[in-house]
Backbone as JSON Lines, residues from 0, in Angstrom:
{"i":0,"aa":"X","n":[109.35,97.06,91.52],"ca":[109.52,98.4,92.03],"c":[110.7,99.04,91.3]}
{"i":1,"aa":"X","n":[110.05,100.34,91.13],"ca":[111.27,100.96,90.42],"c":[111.71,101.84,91.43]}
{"i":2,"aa":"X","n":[113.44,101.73,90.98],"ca":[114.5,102.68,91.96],"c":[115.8,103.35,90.9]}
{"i":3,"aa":"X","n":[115.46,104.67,91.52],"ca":[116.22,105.76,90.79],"c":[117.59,106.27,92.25]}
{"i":4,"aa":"X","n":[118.67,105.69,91.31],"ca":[119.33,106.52,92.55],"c":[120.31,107.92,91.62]}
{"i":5,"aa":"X","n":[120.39,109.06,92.36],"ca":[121.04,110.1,91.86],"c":[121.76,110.59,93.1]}
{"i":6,"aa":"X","n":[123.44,110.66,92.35],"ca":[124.34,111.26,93.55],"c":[124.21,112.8,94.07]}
{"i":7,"aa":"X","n":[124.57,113.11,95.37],"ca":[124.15,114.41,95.63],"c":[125.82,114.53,96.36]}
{"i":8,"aa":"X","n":[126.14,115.59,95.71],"ca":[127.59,116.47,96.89],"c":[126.85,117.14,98.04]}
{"i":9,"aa":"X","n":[127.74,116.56,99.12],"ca":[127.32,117.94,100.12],"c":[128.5,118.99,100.71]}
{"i":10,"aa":"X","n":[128.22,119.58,100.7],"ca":[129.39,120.84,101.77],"c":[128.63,121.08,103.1]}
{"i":11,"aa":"X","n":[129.89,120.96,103.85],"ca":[129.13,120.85,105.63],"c":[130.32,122.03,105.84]}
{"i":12,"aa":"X","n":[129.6,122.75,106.94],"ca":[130.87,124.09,107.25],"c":[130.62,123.76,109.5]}
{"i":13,"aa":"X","n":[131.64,124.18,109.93],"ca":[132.16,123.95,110.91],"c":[132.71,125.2,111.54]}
{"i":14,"aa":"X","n":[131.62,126.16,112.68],"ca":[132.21,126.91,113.24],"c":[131.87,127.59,114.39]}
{"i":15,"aa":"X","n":[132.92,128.49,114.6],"ca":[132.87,129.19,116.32],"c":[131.43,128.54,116.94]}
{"i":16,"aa":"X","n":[131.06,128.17,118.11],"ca":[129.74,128.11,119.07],"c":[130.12,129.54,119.82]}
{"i":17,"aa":"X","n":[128.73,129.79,119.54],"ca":[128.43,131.16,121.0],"c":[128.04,130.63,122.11]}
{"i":18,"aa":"X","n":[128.27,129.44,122.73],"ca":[128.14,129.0,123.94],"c":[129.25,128.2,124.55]}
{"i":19,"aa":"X","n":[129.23,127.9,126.21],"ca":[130.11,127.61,126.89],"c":[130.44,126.46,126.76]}
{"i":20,"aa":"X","n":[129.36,125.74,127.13],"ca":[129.42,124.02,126.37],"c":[129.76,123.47,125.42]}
{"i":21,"aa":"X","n":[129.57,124.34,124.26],"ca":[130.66,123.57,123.17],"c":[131.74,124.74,122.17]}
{"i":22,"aa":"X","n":[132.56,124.02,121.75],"ca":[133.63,124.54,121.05],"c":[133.2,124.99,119.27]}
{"i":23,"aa":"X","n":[132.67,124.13,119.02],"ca":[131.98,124.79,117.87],"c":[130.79,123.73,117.26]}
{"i":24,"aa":"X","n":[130.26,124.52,116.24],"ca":[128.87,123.74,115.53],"c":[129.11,123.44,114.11]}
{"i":25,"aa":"X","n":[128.14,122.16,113.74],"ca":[128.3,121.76,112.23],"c":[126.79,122.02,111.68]}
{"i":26,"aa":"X","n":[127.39,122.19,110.45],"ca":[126.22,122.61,110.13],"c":[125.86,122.33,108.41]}
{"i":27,"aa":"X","n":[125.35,121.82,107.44],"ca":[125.31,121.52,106.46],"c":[124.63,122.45,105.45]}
{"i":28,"aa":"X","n":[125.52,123.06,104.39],"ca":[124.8,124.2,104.2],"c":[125.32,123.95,102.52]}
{"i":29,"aa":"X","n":[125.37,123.18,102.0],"ca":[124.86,122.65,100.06],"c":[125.24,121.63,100.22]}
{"i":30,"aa":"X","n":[123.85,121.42,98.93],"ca":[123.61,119.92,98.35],"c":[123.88,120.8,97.06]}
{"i":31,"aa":"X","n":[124.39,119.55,95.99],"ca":[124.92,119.62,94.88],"c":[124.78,118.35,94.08]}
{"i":32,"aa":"X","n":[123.65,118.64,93.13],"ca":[123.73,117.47,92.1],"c":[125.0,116.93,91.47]}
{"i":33,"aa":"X","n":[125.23,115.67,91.36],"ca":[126.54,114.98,90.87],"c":[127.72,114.42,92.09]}
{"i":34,"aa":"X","n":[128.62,114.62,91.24],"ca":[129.84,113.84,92.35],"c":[131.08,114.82,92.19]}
{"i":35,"aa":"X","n":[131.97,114.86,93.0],"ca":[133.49,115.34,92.6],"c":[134.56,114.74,93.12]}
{"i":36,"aa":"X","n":[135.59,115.22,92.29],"ca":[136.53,114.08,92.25],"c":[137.31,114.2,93.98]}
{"i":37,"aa":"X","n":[137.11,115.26,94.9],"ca":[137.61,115.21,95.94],"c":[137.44,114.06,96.69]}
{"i":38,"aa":"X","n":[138.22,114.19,97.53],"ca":[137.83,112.63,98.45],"c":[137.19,113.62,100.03]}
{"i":39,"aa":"X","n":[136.25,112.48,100.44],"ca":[135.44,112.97,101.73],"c":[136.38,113.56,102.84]}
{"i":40,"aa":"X","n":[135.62,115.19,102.89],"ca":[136.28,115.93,103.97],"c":[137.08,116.81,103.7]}
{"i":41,"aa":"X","n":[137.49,116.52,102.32],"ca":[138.46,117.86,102.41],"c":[137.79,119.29,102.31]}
{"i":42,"aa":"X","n":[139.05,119.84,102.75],"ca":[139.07,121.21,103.26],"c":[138.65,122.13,101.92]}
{"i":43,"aa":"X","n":[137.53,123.01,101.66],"ca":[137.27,123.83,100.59],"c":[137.87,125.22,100.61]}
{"i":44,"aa":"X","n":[137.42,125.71,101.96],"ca":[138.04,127.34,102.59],"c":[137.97,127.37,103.94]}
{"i":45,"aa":"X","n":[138.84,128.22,104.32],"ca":[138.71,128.34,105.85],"c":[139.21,129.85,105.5]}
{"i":46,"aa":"X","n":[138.26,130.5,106.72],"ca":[137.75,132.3,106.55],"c":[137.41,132.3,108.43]}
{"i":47,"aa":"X","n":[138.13,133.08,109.14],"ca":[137.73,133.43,110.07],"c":[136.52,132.31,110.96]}
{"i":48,"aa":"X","n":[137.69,131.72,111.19],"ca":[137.18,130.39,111.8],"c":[136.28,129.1,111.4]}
{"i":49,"aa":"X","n":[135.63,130.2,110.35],"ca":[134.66,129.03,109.8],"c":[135.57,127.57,108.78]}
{"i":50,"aa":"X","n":[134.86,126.73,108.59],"ca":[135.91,125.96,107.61],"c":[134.61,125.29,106.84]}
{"i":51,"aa":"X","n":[134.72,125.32,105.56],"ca":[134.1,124.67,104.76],"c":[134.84,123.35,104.47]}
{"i":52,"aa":"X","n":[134.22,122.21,104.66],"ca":[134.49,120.53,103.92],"c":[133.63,120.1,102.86]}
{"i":53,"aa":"X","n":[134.27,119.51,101.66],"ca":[133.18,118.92,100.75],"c":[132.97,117.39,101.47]}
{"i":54,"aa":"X","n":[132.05,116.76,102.47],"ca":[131.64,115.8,103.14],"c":[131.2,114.65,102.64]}
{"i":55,"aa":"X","n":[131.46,114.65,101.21],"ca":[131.31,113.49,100.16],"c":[130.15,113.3,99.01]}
{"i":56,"aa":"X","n":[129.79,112.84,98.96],"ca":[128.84,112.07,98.33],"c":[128.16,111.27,98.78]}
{"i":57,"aa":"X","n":[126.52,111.85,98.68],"ca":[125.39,110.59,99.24],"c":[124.74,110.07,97.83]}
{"i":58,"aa":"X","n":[123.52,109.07,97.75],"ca":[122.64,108.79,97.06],"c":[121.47,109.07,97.26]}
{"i":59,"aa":"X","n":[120.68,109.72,96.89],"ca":[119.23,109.91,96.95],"c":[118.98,108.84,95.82]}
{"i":60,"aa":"X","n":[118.3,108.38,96.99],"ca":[117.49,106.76,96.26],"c":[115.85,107.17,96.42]}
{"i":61,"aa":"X","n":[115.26,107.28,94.73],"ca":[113.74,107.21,94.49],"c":[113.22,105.46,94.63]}
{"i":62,"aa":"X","n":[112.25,105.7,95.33],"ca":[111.65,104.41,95.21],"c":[110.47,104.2,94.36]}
{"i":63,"aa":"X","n":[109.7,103.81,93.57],"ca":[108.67,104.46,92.86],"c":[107.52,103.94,93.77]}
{"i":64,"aa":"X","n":[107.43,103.13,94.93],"ca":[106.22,103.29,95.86],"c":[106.16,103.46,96.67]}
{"i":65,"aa":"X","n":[106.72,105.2,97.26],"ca":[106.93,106.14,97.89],"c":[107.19,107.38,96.75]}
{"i":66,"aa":"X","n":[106.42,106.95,96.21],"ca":[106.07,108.76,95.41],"c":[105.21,109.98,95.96]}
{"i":67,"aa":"X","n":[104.2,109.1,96.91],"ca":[103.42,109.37,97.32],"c":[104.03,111.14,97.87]}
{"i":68,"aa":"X","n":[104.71,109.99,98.95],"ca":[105.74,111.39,100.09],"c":[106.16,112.98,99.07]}
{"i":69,"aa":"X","n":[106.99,112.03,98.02],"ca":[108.21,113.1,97.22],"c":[107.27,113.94,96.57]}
{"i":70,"aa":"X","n":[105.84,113.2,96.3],"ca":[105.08,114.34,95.37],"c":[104.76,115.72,96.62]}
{"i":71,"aa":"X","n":[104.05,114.97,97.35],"ca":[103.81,116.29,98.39],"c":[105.05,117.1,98.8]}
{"i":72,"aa":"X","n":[106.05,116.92,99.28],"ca":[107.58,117.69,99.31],"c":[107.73,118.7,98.0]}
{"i":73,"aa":"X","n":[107.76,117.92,96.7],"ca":[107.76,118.79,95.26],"c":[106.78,119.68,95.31]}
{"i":74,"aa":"X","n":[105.49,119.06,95.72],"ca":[104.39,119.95,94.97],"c":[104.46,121.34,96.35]}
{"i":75,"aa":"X","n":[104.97,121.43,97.18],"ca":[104.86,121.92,98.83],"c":[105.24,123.33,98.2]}
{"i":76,"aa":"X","n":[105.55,124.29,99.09],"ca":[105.67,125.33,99.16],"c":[107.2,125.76,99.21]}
{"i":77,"aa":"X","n":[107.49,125.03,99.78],"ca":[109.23,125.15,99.91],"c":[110.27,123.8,99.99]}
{"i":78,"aa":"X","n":[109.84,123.02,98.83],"ca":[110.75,121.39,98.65],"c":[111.77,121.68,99.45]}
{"i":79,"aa":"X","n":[111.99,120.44,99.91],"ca":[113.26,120.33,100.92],"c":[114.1,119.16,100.61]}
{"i":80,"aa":"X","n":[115.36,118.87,100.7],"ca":[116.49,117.96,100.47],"c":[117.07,117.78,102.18]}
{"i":81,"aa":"X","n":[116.93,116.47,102.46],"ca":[117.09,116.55,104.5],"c":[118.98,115.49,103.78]}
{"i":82,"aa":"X","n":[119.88,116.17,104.85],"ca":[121.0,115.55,104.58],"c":[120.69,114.76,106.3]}
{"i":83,"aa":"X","n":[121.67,113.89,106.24],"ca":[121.85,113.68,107.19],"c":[123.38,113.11,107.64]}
{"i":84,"aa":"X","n":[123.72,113.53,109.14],"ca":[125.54,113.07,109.23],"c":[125.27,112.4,110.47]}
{"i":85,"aa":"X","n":[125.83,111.6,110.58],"ca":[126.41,110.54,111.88],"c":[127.39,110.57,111.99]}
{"i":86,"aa":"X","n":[127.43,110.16,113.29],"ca":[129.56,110.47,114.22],"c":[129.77,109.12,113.81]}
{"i":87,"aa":"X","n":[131.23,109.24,113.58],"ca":[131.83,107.87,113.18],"c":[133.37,108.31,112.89]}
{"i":88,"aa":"X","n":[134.05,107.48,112.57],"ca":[135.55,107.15,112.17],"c":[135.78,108.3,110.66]}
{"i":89,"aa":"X","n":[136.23,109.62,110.79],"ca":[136.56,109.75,110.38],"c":[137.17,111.56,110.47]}
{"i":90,"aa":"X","n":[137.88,112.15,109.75],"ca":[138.71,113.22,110.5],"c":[137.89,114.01,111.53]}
{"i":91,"aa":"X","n":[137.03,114.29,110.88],"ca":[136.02,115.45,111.6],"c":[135.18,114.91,112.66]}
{"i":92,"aa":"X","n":[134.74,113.49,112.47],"ca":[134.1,112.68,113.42],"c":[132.61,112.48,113.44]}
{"i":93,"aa":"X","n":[132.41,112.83,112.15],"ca":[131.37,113.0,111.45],"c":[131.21,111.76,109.99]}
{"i":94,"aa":"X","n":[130.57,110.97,109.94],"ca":[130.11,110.31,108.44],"c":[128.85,110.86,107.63]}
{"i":95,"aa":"X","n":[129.05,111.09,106.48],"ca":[127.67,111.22,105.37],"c":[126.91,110.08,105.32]}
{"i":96,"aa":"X","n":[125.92,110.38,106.19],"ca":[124.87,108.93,105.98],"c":[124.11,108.79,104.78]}
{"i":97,"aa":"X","n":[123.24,109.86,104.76],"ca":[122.13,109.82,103.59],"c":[122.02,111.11,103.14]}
{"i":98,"aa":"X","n":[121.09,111.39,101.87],"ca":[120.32,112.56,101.69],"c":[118.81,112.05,101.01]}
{"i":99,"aa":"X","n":[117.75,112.72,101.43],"ca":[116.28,111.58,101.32],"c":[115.55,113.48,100.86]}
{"i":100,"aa":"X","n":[114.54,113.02,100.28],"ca":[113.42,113.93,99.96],"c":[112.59,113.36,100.66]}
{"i":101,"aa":"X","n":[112.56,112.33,101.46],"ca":[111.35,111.54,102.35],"c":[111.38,112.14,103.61]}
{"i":102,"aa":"X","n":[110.26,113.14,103.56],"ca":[109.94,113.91,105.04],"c":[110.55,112.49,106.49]}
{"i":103,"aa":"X","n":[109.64,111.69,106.07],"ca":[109.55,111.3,107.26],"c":[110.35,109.9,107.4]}
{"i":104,"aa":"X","n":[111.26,109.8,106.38],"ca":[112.46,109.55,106.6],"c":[113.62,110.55,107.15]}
{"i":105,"aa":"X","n":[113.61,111.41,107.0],"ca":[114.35,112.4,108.02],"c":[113.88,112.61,109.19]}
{"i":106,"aa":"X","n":[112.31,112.4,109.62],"ca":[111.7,112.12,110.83],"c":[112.48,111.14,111.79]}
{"i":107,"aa":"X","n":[112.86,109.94,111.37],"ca":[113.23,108.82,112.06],"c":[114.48,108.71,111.73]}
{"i":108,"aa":"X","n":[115.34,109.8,111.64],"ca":[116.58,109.91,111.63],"c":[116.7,110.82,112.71]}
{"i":109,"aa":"X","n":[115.95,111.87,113.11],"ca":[115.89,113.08,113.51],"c":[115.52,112.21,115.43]}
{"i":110,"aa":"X","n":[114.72,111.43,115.3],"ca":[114.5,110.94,116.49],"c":[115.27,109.43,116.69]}
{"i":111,"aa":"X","n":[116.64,109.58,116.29],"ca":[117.93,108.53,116.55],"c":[118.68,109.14,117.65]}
{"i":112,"aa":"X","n":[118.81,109.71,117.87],"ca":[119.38,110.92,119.11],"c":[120.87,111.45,118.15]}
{"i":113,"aa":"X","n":[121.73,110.99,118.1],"ca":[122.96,111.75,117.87],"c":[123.16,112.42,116.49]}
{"i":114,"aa":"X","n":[122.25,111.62,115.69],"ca":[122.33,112.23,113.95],"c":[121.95,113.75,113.91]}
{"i":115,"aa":"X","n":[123.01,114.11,112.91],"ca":[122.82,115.49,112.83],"c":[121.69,115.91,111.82]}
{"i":116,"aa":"X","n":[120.44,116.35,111.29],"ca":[119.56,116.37,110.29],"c":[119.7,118.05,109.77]}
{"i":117,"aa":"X","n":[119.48,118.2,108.58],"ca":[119.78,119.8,108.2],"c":[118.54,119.35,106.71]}
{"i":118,"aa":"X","n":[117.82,119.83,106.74],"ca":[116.59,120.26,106.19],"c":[117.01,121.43,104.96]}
{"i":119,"aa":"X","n":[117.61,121.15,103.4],"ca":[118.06,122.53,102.74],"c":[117.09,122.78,101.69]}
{"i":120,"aa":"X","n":[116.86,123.94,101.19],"ca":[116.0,123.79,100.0],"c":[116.39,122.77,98.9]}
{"i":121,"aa":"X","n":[115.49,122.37,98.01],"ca":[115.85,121.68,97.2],"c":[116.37,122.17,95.76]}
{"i":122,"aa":"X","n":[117.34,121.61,95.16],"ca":[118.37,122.25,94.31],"c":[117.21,122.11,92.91]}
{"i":123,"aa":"X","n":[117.34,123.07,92.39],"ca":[116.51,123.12,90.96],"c":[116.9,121.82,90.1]}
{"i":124,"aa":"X","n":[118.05,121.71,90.06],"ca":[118.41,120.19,88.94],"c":[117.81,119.21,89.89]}
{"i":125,"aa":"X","n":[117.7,119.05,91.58],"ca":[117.31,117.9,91.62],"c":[115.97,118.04,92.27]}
{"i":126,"aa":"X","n":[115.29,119.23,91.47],"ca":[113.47,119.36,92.13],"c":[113.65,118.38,90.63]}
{"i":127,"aa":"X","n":[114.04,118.89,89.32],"ca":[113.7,118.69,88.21],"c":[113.59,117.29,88.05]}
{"i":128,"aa":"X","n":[114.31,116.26,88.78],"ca":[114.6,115.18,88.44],"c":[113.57,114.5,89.32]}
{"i":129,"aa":"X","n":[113.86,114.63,90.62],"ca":[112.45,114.04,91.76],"c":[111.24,114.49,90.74]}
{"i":130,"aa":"X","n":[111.04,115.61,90.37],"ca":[109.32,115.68,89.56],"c":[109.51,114.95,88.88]}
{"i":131,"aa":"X","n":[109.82,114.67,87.97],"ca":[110.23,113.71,87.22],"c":[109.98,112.23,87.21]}
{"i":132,"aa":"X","n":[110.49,112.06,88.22],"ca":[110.32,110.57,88.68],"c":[109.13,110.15,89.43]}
{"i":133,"aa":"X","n":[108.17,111.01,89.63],"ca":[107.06,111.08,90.49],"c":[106.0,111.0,88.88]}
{"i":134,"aa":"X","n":[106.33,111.63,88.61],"ca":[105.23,112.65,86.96],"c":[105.62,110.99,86.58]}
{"i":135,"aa":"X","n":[106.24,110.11,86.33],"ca":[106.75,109.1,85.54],"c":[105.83,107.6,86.18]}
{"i":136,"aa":"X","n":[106.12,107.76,87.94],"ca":[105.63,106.21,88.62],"c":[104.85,106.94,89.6]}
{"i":137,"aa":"X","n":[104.16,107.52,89.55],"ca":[103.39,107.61,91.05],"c":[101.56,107.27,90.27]}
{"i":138,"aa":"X","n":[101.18,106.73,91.12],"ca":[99.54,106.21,90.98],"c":[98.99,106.8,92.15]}
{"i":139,"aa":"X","n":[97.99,107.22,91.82],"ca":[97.16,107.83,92.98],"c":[96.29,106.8,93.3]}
{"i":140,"aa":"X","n":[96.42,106.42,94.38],"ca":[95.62,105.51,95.2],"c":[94.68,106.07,95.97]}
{"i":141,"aa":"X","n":[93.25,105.14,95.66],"ca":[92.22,105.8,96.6],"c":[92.17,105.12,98.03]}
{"i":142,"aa":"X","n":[91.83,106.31,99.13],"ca":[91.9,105.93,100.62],"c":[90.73,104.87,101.02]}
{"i":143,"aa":"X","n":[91.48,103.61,101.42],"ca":[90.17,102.7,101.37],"c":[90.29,103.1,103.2]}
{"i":144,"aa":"X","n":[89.31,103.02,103.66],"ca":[88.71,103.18,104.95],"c":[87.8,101.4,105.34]}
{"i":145,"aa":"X","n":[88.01,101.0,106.56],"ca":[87.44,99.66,106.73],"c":[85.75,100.52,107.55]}
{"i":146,"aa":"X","n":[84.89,100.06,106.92],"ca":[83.33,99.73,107.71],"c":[83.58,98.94,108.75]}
{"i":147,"aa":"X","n":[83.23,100.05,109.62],"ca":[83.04,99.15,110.95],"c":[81.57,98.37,111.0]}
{"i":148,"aa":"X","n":[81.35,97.01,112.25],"ca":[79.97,96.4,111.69],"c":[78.97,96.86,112.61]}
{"i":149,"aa":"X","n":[78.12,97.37,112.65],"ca":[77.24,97.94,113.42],"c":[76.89,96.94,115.06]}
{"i":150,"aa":"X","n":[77.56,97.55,115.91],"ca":[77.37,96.4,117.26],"c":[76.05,96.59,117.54]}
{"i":151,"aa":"X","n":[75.66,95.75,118.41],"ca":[74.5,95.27,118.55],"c":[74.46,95.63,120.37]}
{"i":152,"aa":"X","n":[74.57,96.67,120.65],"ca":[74.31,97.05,122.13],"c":[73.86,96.44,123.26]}
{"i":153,"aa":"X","n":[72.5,95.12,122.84],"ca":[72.0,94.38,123.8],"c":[72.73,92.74,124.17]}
{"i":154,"aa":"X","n":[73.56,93.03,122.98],"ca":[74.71,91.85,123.28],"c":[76.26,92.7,123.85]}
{"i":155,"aa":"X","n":[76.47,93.74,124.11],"ca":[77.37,94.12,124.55],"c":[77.21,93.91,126.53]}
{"i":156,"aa":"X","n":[76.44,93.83,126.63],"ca":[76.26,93.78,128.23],"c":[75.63,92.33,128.76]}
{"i":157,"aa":"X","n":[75.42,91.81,128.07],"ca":[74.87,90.46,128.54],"c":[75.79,89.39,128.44]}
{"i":158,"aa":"X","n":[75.76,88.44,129.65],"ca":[76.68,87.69,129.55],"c":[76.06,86.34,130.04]}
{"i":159,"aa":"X","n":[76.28,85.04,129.91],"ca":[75.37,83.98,130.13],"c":[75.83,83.7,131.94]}
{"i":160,"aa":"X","n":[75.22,83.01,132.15],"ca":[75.04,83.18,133.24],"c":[76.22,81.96,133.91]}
{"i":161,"aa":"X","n":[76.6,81.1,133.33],"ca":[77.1,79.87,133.67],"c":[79.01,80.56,133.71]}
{"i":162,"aa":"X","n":[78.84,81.67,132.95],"ca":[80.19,81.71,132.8],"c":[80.27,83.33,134.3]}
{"i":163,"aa":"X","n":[79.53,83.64,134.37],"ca":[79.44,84.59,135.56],"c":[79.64,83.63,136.45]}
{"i":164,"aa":"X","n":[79.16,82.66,137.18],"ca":[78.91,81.82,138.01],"c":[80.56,81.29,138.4]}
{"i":165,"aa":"X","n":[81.06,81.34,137.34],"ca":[82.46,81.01,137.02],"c":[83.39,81.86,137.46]}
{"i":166,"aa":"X","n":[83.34,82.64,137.32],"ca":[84.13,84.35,137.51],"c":[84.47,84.81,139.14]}
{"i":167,"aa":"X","n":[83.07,83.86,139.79],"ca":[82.65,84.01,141.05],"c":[83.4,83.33,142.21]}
{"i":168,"aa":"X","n":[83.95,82.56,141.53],"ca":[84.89,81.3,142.16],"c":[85.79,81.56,143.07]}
């Protein structure tokens, strides 16, 4: 199996809630092909409450048998890049878990309960590279379907008699 991993920056911004219950919302709003030399979390701008953090660096890891998924995402109407953040040890209280082009790997992140999932378009350098890697290892496999064996109806209801007799006990 072939595996492509390519780093992705993210920027997560953090601000005011219009509700009573909480103090404010996170929210992940760029992915960025490559890495930078910041270290996770720091502060980019802060503007009227809002605060931008560069939230680190993930890996988008291609698998080449799961092309299947990334081709449909690429070939889709509106490719998507799913980040994802988990609470954990660190200033904001937030960790960079992943970033996946796998729909439904963000599915089963999305139904972990506390992970935060943010769904962004996908960045032109890294549609270019996922096509890429799909156009390179993906095989189209045909849908094998199993034949069922044709039951035999007059053996579905009959039962011998010794084992009824049994049942009766």
């Amino acid at each position: 199996m072939v595996v492509e991993r390519i780093p992705v920056g993210v920027v997560v911004e953090r601000r005011p809630a219009r509700s009573r219950w909480q103090d404010h919302v996170w929210r992940v709003t760029a992915a960025l092909p490559g890495t930078a030399e910041a270290a996770p979390w720091t502060v980019l701008d802060e503007a009227g409450g809002v605060t931008r953090y560069w939230a680190g660096t993930a890996e988008l890891v291609l698998h080449s048998g799961d092309t299947e998924v990334y081709k449909h995402n690429v070939e889709g109407a509106e490719p998507r890049l799913y980040v994802v953040l988990r609470r954990g040890a660190s200033p904001t209280g937030w960790v960079l878990l992943l970033a996946t082009v796998d729909p439904s790997e963000a599915q089963a992140h999305a139904e972990a309960g506390d992970d935060l999932l943010e769904a962004l378009p996908l960045p032109a350098a890294l549609h270019g590279r996922v096509a890429a890697f799909v156009a390179a290892h993906h095989v189209e496999r045909r849908v094998w379907r199993r034949r069922r064996d044709r039951a035999d109806p007059e053996a579905l209801g009959r039962r011998r008699p010794d084992i009824l007799a049994g049942e009766r006990r």
